[in-house]
Tab-separated table of N, CA and C in Angstrom:
chain	number	residue	atom	x	y	z
H	2	UNK	N	-42.018	-9.021	24.996
H	2	UNK	CA	-41.595	-10.136	25.816
H	2	UNK	C	-41.960	-11.474	25.032
H	3	UNK	N	-43.065	-11.523	24.257
H	3	UNK	CA	-43.483	-12.829	23.837
H	3	UNK	C	-42.660	-13.019	22.450
H	4	UNK	N	-42.268	-12.073	21.708
H	4	UNK	CA	-41.502	-12.135	20.568
H	4	UNK	C	-40.074	-12.695	21.002
H	5	UNK	N	-39.539	-12.087	22.098
H	5	UNK	CA	-38.259	-12.579	22.595
H	5	UNK	C	-38.249	-14.041	23.036
H	6	UNK	N	-39.273	-14.425	23.605
H	6	UNK	CA	-39.408	-15.854	24.079
H	6	UNK	C	-39.676	-16.723	22.690
H	7	UNK	N	-40.428	-16.322	21.856
H	7	UNK	CA	-40.577	-17.063	20.570
H	7	UNK	C	-39.202	-17.188	19.797
H	8	UNK	N	-38.504	-16.168	19.924
H	8	UNK	CA	-37.166	-16.198	19.117
H	8	UNK	C	-36.298	-17.054	19.842
H	9	UNK	N	-36.186	-16.884	21.193
H	9	UNK	CA	-35.259	-18.021	21.992
H	9	UNK	C	-35.770	-19.253	21.721
H	10	UNK	N	-36.917	-19.517	21.618
H	10	UNK	CA	-37.562	-20.947	21.357
H	10	UNK	C	-37.100	-21.476	19.951
H	11	UNK	N	-37.243	-20.449	18.903
H	11	UNK	CA	-36.967	-21.105	17.648
H	11	UNK	C	-35.526	-21.244	17.568
H	12	UNK	N	-34.557	-20.399	18.105
H	12	UNK	CA	-33.274	-20.721	18.216
H	12	UNK	C	-32.765	-21.840	18.763
H	13	UNK	N	-33.260	-22.077	20.016
H	13	UNK	CA	-33.026	-23.371	20.824
H	13	UNK	C	-33.453	-24.579	20.175
H	14	UNK	N	-34.615	-24.461	19.541
H	14	UNK	CA	-34.996	-25.625	18.689
H	14	UNK	C	-34.169	-25.875	17.567
H	15	UNK	N	-33.779	-24.915	16.823
H	15	UNK	CA	-33.006	-25.075	15.729
H	15	UNK	C	-31.585	-25.497	16.067
H	16	UNK	N	-30.841	-25.028	17.097
H	16	UNK	CA	-29.781	-25.392	17.521
H	16	UNK	C	-29.883	-27.073	17.944
H	17	UNK	N	-30.780	-27.427	18.532
H	17	UNK	CA	-30.896	-28.831	19.006
H	17	UNK	C	-31.234	-29.493	17.766
H	18	UNK	N	-31.919	-29.295	16.956
H	18	UNK	CA	-32.171	-30.135	15.466
H	18	UNK	C	-31.014	-30.015	14.827
H	19	UNK	N	-30.088	-29.049	14.721
H	19	UNK	CA	-28.933	-29.196	13.780
H	19	UNK	C	-27.768	-29.786	14.579
H	20	UNK	N	-27.738	-29.965	15.882
H	20	UNK	CA	-26.642	-30.641	16.699
H	20	UNK	C	-26.834	-32.040	16.722
H	21	UNK	N	-28.125	-32.640	16.338
H	21	UNK	CA	-28.302	-33.931	16.381
H	21	UNK	C	-28.090	-34.835	14.986
H	22	UNK	N	-26.832	-34.697	14.548
H	22	UNK	CA	-26.581	-35.493	13.261
H	22	UNK	C	-25.515	-36.502	13.543
H	23	UNK	N	-25.523	-37.469	12.911
H	23	UNK	CA	-24.591	-38.627	12.858
H	23	UNK	C	-23.347	-38.361	11.983
H	24	UNK	N	-23.198	-37.113	11.278
H	24	UNK	CA	-22.002	-36.879	10.493
H	24	UNK	C	-20.835	-36.614	11.056
H	25	UNK	N	-20.506	-36.746	12.443
H	25	UNK	CA	-19.389	-36.571	13.183
H	25	UNK	C	-18.511	-37.881	13.059
H	26	UNK	N	-17.342	-37.713	12.291
H	26	UNK	CA	-16.399	-38.691	12.092
H	26	UNK	C	-15.302	-38.717	13.219
H	27	UNK	N	-15.327	-39.860	14.041
H	27	UNK	CA	-14.257	-39.918	15.101
H	27	UNK	C	-13.360	-41.135	14.866
H	28	UNK	N	-13.307	-41.533	13.844
H	28	UNK	CA	-12.407	-42.760	13.349
H	28	UNK	C	-10.897	-42.463	13.686
H	29	UNK	N	-10.582	-41.137	13.396
H	29	UNK	CA	-8.975	-40.622	13.807
H	29	UNK	C	-8.899	-40.771	15.328
H	30	UNK	N	-9.704	-40.461	16.025
H	30	UNK	CA	-9.712	-40.331	17.511
H	30	UNK	C	-9.400	-41.862	17.950
H	31	UNK	N	-10.341	-42.712	17.510
H	31	UNK	CA	-10.501	-44.123	17.722
H	31	UNK	C	-9.071	-44.826	17.281
H	32	UNK	N	-8.486	-44.359	16.091
H	32	UNK	CA	-7.300	-44.879	15.714
H	32	UNK	C	-5.940	-44.616	16.683
H	33	UNK	N	-6.128	-43.332	17.095
H	33	UNK	CA	-4.963	-42.852	18.007
H	33	UNK	C	-5.137	-43.565	19.427
H	34	UNK	N	-6.328	-43.965	19.821
H	34	UNK	CA	-6.498	-44.728	21.120
H	34	UNK	C	-6.149	-46.086	21.012
H	35	UNK	N	-6.447	-46.640	19.925
H	35	UNK	CA	-5.877	-48.022	19.517
H	35	UNK	C	-4.447	-48.050	19.429
H	36	UNK	N	-3.784	-47.096	18.701
H	36	UNK	CA	-2.361	-46.913	18.783
H	36	UNK	C	-1.698	-46.925	20.212
H	37	UNK	N	-2.413	-46.121	20.815
H	37	UNK	CA	-1.810	-46.003	22.448
H	37	UNK	C	-1.958	-47.215	23.152
H	38	UNK	N	-2.991	-47.973	22.828
H	38	UNK	CA	-3.187	-49.082	23.543
H	38	UNK	C	-2.207	-50.175	23.265
H	39	UNK	N	-1.914	-50.175	21.962
H	39	UNK	CA	-0.812	-51.066	21.538
H	39	UNK	C	0.683	-50.742	21.984
H	40	UNK	N	0.791	-49.349	22.256
H	40	UNK	CA	2.146	-48.897	22.715
H	40	UNK	C	2.207	-49.265	24.235
H	41	UNK	N	1.226	-49.126	24.864
H	41	UNK	CA	1.113	-49.508	26.401
H	41	UNK	C	1.230	-50.919	26.446
H	42	UNK	N	0.687	-51.689	25.528
H	42	UNK	CA	0.790	-53.323	25.753
H	42	UNK	C	2.201	-53.715	25.363
H	43	UNK	N	2.850	-52.966	24.445
H	43	UNK	CA	4.258	-53.272	24.057
H	43	UNK	C	5.359	-53.007	25.305
H	44	UNK	N	4.816	-51.754	25.861
H	44	UNK	CA	5.859	-51.336	26.925
H	44	UNK	C	5.787	-52.281	28.107
H	45	UNK	N	4.443	-52.674	28.472
H	45	UNK	CA	4.138	-53.654	29.522
H	45	UNK	C	5.002	-54.895	29.195
H	46	UNK	N	5.092	-55.420	27.884
H	46	UNK	CA	5.695	-56.577	27.490
H	46	UNK	C	7.230	-56.448	27.708
H	47	UNK	N	7.628	-55.306	27.284
H	47	UNK	CA	9.160	-54.842	27.578
H	47	UNK	C	9.609	-54.860	28.878
H	48	UNK	N	8.734	-54.360	29.888
H	48	UNK	CA	8.843	-54.268	31.260
H	48	UNK	C	8.903	-55.772	31.846
H	49	UNK	N	8.085	-56.648	31.491
H	49	UNK	CA	8.034	-57.873	32.020
H	49	UNK	C	9.223	-58.680	31.695
H	50	UNK	N	9.891	-58.409	30.600
H	50	UNK	CA	11.053	-59.007	29.940
H	50	UNK	C	12.315	-58.593	30.559
H	51	UNK	N	12.236	-57.325	31.264
H	51	UNK	CA	13.429	-56.594	31.991
H	51	UNK	C	13.460	-57.435	33.206
């Protein structure tokens, strides 16, 4: 039982350390969000001119 607990502890610790990196690049997602915001603004402008 102790070995199982120790193994689970090591796996949990390893997973938490490995997942805490700043290497995730989300610039593509933010670019898509900015494009959508620009399209919404353009549609709102077109609606007000109608």
